[in-house]
PDB file of C-alpha atoms in Angstrom:
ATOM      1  CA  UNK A   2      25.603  -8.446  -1.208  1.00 41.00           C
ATOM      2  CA  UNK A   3      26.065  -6.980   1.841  1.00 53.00           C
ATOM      3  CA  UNK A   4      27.006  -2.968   1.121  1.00 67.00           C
ATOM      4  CA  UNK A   5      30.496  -3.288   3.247  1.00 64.00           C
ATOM      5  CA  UNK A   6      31.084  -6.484   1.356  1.00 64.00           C
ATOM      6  CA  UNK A   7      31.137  -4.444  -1.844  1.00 65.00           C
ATOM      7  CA  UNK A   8      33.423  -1.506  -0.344  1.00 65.00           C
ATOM      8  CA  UNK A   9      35.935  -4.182   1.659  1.00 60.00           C
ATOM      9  CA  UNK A  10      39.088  -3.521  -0.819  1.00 61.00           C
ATOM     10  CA  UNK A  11      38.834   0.337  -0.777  1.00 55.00           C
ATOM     11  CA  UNK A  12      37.928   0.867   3.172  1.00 61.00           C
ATOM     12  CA  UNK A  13      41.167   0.986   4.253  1.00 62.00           C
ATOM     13  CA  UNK A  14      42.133   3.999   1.623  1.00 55.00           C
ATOM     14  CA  UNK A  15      38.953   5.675   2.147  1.00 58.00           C
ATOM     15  CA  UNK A  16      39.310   6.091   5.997  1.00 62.00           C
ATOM     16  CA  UNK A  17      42.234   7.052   7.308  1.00 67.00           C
ATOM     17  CA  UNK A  18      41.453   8.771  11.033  1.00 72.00           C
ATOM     18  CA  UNK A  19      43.007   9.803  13.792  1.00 78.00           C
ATOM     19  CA  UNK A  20      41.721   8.294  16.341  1.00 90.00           C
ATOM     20  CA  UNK A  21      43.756   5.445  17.538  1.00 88.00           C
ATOM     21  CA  UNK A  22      46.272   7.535  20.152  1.00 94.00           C
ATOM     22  CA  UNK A  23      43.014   8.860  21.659  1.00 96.00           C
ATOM     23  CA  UNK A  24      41.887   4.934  22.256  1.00 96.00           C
ATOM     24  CA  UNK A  25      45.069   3.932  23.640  1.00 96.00           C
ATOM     25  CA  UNK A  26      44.992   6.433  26.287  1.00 96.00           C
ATOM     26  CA  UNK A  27      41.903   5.763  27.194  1.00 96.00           C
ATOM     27  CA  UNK A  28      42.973   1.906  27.609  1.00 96.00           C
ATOM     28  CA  UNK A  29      46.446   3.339  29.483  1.00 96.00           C
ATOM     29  CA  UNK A  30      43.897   4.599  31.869  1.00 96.00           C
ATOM     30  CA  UNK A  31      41.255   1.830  32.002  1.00 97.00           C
ATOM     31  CA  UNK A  32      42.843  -1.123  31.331  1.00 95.00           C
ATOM     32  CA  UNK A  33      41.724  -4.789  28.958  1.00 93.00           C
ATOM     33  CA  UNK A  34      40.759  -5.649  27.968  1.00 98.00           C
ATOM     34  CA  UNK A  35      38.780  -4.024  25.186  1.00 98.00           C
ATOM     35  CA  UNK A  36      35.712  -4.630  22.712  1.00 98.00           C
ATOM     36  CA  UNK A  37      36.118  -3.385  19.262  1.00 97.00           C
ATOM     37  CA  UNK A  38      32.479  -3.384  18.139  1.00 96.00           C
ATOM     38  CA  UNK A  39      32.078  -3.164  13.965  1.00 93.00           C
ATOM     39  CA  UNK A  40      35.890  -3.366  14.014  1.00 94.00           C
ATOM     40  CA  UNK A  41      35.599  -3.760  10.124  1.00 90.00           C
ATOM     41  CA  UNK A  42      39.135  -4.463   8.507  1.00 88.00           C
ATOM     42  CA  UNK A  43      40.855  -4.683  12.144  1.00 93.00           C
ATOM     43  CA  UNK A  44      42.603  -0.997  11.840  1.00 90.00           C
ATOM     44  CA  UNK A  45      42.048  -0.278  16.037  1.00 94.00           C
ATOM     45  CA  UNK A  46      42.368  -3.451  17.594  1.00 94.00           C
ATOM     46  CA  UNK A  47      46.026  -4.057  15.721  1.00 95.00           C
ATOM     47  CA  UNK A  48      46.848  -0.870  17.170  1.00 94.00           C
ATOM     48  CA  UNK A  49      45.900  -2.301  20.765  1.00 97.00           C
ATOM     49  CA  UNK A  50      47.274  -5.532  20.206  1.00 97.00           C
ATOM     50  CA  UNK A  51      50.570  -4.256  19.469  1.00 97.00           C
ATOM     51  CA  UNK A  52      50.746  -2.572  22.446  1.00 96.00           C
ATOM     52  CA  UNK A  53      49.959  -5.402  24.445  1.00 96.00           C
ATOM     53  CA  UNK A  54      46.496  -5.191  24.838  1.00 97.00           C
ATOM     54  CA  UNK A  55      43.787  -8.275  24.583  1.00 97.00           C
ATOM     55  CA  UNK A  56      41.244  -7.173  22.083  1.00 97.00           C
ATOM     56  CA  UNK A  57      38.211  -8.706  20.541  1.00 98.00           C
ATOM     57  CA  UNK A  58      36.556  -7.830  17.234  1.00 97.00           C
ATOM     58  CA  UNK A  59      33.301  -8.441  15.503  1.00 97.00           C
ATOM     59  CA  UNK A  60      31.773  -7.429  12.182  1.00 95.00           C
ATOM     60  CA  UNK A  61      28.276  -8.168  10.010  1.00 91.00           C
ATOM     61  CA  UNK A  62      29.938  -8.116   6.983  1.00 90.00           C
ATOM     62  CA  UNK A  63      32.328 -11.243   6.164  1.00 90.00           C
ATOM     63  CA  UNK A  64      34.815  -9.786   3.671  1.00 87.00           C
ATOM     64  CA  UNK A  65      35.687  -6.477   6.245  1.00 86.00           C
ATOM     65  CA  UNK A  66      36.487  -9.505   8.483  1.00 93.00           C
ATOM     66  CA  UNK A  67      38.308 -11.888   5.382  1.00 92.00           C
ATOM     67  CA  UNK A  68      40.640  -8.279   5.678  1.00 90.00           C
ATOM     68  CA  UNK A  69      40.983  -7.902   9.277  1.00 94.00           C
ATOM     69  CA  UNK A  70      42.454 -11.484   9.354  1.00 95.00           C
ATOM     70  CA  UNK A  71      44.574 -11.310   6.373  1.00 92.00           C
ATOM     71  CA  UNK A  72      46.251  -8.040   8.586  1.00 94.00           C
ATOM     72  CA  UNK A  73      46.647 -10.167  12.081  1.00 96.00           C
ATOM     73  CA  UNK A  74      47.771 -13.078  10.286  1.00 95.00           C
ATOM     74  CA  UNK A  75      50.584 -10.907   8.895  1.00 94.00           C
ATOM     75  CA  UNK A  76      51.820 -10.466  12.810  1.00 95.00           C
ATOM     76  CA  UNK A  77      54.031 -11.879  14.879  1.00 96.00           C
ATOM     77  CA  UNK A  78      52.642 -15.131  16.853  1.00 97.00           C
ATOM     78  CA  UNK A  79      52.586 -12.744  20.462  1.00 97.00           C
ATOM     79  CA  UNK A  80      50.040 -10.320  18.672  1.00 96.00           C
ATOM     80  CA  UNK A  81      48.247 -12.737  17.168  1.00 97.00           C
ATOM     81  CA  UNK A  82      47.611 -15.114  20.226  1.00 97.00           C
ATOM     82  CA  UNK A  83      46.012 -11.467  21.612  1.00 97.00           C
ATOM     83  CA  UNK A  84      43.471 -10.470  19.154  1.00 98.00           C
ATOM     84  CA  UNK A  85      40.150 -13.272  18.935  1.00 97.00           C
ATOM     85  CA  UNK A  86      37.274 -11.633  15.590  1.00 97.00           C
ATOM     86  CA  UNK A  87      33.996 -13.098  14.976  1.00 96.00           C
ATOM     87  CA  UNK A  88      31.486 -12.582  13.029  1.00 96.00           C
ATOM     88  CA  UNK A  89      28.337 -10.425  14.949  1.00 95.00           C
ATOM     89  CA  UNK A  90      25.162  -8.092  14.347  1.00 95.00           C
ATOM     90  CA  UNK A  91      26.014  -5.440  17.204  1.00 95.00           C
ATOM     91  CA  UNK A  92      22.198  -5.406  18.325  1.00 96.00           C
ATOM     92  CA  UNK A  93      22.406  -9.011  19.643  1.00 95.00           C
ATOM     93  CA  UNK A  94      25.860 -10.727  20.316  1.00 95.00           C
ATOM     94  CA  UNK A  95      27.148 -12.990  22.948  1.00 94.00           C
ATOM     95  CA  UNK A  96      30.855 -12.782  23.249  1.00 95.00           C
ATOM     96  CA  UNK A  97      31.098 -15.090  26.694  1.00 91.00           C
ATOM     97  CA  UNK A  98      33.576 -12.675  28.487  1.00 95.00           C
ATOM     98  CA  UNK A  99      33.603  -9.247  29.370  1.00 98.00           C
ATOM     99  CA  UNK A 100      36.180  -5.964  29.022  1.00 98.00           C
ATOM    100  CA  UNK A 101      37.256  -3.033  30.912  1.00 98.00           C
ATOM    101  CA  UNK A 102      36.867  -0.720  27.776  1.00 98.00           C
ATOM    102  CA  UNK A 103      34.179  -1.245  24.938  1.00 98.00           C
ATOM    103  CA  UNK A 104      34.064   0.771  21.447  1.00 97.00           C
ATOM    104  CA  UNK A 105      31.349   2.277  19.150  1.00 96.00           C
ATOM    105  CA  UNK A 106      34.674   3.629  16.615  1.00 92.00           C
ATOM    106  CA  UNK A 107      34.707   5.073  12.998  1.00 88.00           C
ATOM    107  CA  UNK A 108      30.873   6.199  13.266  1.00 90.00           C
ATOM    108  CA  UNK A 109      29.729   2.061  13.729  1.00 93.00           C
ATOM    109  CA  UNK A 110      27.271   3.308  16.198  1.00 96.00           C
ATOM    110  CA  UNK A 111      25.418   5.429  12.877  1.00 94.00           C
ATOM    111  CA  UNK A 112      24.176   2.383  11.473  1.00 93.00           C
ATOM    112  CA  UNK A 113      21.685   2.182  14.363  1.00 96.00           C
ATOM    113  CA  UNK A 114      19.134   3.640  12.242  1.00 94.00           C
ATOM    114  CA  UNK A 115      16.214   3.008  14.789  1.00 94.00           C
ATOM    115  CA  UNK A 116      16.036   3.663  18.648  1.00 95.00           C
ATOM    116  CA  UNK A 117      15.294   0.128  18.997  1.00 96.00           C
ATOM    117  CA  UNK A 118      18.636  -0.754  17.259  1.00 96.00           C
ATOM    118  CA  UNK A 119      20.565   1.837  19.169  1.00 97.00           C
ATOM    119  CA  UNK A 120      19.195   0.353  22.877  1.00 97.00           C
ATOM    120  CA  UNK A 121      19.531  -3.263  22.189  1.00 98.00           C
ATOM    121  CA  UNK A 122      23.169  -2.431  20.665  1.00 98.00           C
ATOM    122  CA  UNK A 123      23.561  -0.135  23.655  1.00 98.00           C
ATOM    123  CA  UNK A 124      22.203  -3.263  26.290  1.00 98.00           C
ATOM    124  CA  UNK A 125      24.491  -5.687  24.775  1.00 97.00           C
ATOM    125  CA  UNK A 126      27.732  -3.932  25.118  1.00 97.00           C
ATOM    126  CA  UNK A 127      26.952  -3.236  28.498  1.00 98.00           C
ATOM    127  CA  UNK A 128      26.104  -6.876  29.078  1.00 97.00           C
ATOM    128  CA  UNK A 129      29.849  -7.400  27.900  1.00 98.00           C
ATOM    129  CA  UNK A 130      31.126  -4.576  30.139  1.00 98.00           C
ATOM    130  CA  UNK A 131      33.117  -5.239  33.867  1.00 98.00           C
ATOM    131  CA  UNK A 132      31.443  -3.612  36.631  1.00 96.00           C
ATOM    132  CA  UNK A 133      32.557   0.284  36.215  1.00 92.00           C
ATOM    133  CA  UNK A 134      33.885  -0.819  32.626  1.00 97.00           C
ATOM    134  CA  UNK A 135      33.763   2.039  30.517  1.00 98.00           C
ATOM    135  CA  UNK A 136      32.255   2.471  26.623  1.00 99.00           C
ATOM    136  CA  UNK A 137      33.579   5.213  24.411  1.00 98.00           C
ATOM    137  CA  UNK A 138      31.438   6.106  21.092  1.00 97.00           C
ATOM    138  CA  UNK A 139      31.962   8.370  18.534  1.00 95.00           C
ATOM    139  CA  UNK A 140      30.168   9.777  15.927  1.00 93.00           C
ATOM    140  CA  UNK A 141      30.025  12.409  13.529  1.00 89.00           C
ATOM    141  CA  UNK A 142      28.818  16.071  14.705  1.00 89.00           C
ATOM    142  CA  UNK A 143      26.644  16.576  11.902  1.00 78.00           C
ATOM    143  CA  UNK A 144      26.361  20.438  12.084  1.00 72.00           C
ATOM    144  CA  UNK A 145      30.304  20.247  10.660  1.00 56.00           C
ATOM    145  CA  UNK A 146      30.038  17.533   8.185  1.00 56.00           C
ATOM    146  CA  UNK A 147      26.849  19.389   6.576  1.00 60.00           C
ATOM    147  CA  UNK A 148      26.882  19.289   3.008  1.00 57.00           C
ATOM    148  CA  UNK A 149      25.044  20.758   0.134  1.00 60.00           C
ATOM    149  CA  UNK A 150      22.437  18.258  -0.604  1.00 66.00           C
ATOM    150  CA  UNK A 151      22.867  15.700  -4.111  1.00 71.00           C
ATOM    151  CA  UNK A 152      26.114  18.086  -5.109  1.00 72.00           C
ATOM    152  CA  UNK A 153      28.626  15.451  -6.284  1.00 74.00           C
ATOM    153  CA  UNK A 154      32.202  15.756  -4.306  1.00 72.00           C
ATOM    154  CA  UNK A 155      35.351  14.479  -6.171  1.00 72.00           C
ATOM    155  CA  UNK A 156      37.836  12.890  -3.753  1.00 75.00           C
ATOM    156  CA  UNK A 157      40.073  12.122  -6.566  1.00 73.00           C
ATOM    157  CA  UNK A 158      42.340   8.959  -7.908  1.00 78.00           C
ATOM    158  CA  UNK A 159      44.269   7.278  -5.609  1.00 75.00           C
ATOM    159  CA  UNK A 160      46.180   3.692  -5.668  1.00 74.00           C
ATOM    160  CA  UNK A 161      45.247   1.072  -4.097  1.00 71.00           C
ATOM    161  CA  UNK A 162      48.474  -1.079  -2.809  1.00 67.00           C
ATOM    162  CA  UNK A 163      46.486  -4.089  -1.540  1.00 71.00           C
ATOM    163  CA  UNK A 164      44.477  -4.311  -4.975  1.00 71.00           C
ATOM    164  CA  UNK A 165      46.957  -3.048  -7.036  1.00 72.00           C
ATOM    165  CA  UNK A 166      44.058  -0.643  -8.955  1.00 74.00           C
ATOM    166  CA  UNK A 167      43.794   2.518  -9.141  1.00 78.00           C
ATOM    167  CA  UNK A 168      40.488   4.211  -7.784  1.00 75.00           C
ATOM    168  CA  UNK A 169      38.764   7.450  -8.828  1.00 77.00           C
ATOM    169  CA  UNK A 170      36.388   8.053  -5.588  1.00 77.00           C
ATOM    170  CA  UNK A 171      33.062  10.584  -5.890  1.00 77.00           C
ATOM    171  CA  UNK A 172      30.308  10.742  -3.149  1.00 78.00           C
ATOM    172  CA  UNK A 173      27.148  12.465  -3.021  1.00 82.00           C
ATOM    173  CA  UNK A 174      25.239  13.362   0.311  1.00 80.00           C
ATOM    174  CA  UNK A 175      21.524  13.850   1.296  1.00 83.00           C
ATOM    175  CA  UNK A 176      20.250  14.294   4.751  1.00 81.00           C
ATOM    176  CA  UNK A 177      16.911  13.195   5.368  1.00 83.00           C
ATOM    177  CA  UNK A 178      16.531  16.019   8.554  1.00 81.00           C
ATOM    178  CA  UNK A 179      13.197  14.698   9.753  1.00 79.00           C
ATOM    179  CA  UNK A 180      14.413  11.379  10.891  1.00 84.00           C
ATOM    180  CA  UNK A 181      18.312  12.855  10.900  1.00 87.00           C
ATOM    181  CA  UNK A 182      19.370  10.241   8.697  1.00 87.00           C
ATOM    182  CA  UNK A 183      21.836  11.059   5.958  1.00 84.00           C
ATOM    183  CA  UNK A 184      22.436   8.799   2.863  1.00 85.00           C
ATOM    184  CA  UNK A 185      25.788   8.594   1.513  1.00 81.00           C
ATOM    185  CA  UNK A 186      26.544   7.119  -2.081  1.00 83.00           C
ATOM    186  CA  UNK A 187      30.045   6.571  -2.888  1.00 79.00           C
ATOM    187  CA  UNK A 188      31.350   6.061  -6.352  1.00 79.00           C
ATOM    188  CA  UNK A 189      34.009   3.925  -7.043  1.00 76.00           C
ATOM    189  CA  UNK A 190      35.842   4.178 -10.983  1.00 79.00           C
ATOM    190  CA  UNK A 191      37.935   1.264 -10.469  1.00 78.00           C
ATOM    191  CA  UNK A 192      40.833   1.152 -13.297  1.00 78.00           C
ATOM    192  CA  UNK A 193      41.112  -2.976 -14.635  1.00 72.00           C
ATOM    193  CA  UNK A 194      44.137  -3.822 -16.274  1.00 71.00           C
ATOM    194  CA  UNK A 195      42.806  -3.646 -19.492  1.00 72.00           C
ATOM    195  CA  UNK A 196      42.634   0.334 -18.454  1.00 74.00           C
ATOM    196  CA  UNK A 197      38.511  -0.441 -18.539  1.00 81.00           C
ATOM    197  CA  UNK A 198      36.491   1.548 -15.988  1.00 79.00           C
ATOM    198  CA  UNK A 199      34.238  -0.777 -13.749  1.00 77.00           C
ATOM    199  CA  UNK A 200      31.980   1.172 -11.610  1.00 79.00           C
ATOM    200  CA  UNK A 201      30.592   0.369  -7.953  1.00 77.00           C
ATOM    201  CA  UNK A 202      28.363   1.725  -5.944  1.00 80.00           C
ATOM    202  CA  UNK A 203      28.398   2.111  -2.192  1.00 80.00           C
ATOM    203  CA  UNK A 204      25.217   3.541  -0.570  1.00 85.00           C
ATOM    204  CA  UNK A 205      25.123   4.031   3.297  1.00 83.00           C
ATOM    205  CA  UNK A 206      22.735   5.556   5.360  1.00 89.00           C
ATOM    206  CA  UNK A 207      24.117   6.783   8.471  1.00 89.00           C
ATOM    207  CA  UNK A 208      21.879   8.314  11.218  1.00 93.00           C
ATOM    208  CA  UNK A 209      22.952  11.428  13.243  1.00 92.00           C
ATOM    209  CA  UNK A 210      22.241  11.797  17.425  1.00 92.00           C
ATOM    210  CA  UNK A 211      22.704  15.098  19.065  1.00 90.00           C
ATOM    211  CA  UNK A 212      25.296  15.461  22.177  1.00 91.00           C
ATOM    212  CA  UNK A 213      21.421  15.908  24.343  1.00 92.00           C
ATOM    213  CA  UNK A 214      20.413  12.549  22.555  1.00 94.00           C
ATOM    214  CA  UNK A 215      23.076  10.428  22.723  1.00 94.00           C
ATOM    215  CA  UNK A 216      23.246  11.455  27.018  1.00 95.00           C
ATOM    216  CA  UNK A 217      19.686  10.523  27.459  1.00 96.00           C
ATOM    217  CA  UNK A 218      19.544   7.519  25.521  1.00 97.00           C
ATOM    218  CA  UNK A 219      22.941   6.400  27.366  1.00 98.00           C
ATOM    219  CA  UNK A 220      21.112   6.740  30.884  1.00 98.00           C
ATOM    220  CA  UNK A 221      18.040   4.953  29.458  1.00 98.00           C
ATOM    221  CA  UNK A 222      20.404   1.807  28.867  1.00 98.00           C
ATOM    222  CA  UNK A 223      22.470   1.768  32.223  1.00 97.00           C
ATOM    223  CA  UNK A 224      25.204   4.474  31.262  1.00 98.00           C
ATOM    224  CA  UNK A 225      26.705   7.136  33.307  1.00 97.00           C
ATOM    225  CA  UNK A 226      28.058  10.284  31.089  1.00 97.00           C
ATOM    226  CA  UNK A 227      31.312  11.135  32.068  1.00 97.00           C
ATOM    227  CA  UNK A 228      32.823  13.415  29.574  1.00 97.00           C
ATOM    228  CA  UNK A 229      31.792  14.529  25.820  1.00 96.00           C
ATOM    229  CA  UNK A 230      34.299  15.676  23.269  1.00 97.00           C
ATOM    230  CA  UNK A 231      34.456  17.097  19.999  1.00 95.00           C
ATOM    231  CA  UNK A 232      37.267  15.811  18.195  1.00 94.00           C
ATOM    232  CA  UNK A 233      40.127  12.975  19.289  1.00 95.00           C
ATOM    233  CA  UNK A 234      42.262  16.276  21.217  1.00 95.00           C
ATOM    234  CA  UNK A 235      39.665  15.744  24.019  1.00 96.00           C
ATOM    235  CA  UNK A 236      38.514  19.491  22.573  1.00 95.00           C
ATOM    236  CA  UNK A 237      34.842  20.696  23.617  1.00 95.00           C
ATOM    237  CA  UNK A 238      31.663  20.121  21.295  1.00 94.00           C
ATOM    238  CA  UNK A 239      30.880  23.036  19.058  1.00 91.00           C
ATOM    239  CA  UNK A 240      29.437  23.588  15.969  1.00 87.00           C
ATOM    240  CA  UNK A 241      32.727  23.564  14.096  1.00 87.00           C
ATOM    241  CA  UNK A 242      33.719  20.245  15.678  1.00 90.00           C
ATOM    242  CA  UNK A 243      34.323  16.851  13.621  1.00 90.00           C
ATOM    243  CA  UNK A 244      33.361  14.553  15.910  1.00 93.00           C
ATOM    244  CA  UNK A 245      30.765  13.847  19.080  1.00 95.00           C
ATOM    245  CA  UNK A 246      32.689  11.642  21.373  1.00 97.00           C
ATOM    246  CA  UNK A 247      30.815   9.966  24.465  1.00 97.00           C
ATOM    247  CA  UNK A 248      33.261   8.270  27.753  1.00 98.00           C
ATOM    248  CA  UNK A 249      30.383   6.560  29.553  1.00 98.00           C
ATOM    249  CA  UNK A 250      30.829   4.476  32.592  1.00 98.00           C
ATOM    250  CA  UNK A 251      28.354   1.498  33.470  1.00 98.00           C
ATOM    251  CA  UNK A 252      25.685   2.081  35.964  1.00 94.00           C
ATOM    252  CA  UNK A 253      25.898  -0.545  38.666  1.00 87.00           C
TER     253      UNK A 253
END
C-alpha cells in the first residue's frame, strides 16, 4: 500500500501549517485560477475555493483523495461546482487547462527524490502555467529542521475527531547528507475500542534542495526567480528559518 494511503486518517492532525493566508495573497495578487499539485486531503484548495477561487487538485495516493472529497462534498453546491481533483503522479500529468498560480505546498515538491523527477515535475507544471503564470514552492530549510540522527521524538496522544481514536504519534529522523535525503518514520499507537494498541508505520523519505539549488534548477526548466522567503511572513532565508519558499514566474 501506498505509504500516504496508510497515513490518510491521521494527516490532517499531523499537519496543521500556516500557510494558507500566505497563498491567498499571492492569488489576491495573481489571480485563477490555481493548481494545487499533491493537494493530499484538499486542506489549500478549500481555503481558495471558499474565497471564490477555481482550483484544481491532484494526488498519487487514492485515500488522501477518498478525504479531500469527503471535505468538498461537505460544502455548499457554489464551492463545490469550483474545486475539480484527480488522481495524478506530479512528474507526468495532463490537466487540459492552464492557471495563473501553480503550487508545490506542504513540502510535495520533497518527494522528488531524483533530478530527473524534480525537472519533469518542474516541465509539467509549467506546461499547465498561463503565459507569465506564476509557481510558488515550498520546502523545508533543512539547516532548521536538523535533528539528532535515529533519536526517537514523542509528539504525544492526541484525538482524532474524524476516526474517533485516539493516537500516540513518535517519529524518528535520519538524513542521508550525501544525497540530502532525509528518512522520516512515523509511529502511529492507534487506541481500538477494545483499548488494544495497533501500531503503523509511516516511512517517508523526503529530499532537501538548497535556496542556490532550487534557483538553478528553476532556470534550467523555464523559471524566472522572483523572490525567496523563509517562512509564510515573506521573512528572509536564514539558517534559523522554517521554510525555503520560491515565487517563480514562467519564462516566455
Amino acid at each position: 500500500m501506498f505509504t500516504y494511503d496508510i497515513y490518510a486518517p491521521w494527516y490532517d492532525l499531523q499537519n496543521d501549517m500556516d500557510d494558507a493566508e500566505f497563498y491567498l495573497e499571492a492569488l489576491k495578487e495573481f489571480g485563477g485560477p490555481v493548481l494545487d499539485a499533491g493537494c493530499g486531503t484538499g486542506r489549500l484548495l478549500l481555503n481558495f475555493a471558499r474565497e471564490g477561487y477555481e482550483t484544481a487538485g491532484f494526488d498519487v495516493s487514492q485515500e488522501m483523495l477518498n478525504r479531500a472529497r469527503e471535505k468538498v462534498q461537505k460544502e455548499a453546491p457554489e464551492i463545490q461546482a469550483k474545486i475539480a481533483l484527480s488522481y495524478a503522479d506530479m512528474r507526468e500529468f495532463h490537466l487540459n487547462r492552464k492557471f495563473n498560480l501553480a503550487l508545490f505546498g506542504c513540502n510535495t515538491f520533497q518527494h522528488l527524490l531524483t533530478n530527473q523527477d524534480q525537472d519533469q515535475a518542474l516541465q509539467c507544471m509549467r506546461q499547465h502555467l498561463t503565459d507569465n503564470g506564476r509557481l510558488i514552492l515550498q520546502t523545508t530549510n533543512v539547516r532548521f529542521h536538523e535533528h539528532e540522527p535515529d533519536v526517537l521524538y514523542h509528539r504525544g496522544r492526541e484525538f482524532n475527531a474524524d476516526t474517533g481514536q485516539w493516537v500516540d504519534a513518535s517519529y524518528v529522523y535520519h538524513y542521508h547528507q550525501h544525497v540530502q535525503i532525509q528518512q522520516f518514520t512515523l509511529l502511529l499507537d492507534i487506541l481500538g475500542e477494545d483499548d488494544r494498541i495497533q501500531r503503523k508505520q509511516v516511512v517517508l523519505n523526503l529530499r532537501f534542495t538548497y535556496p542556490p539549488e532550487l534557483e538553478r534548477i528553476l532556470a534550467m526548466n523555464g523559471f524566472i526567480l522572483e523572490a525567496l522567503y523563509g517562512d509564510f511572513q515573506r521573512g528572509p532565508v536564514t539558517r534559523e528559518s522554517p521554510w525555503i519558499i520560491a515565487q517563480a514566474r514562467k519564462r516566455p
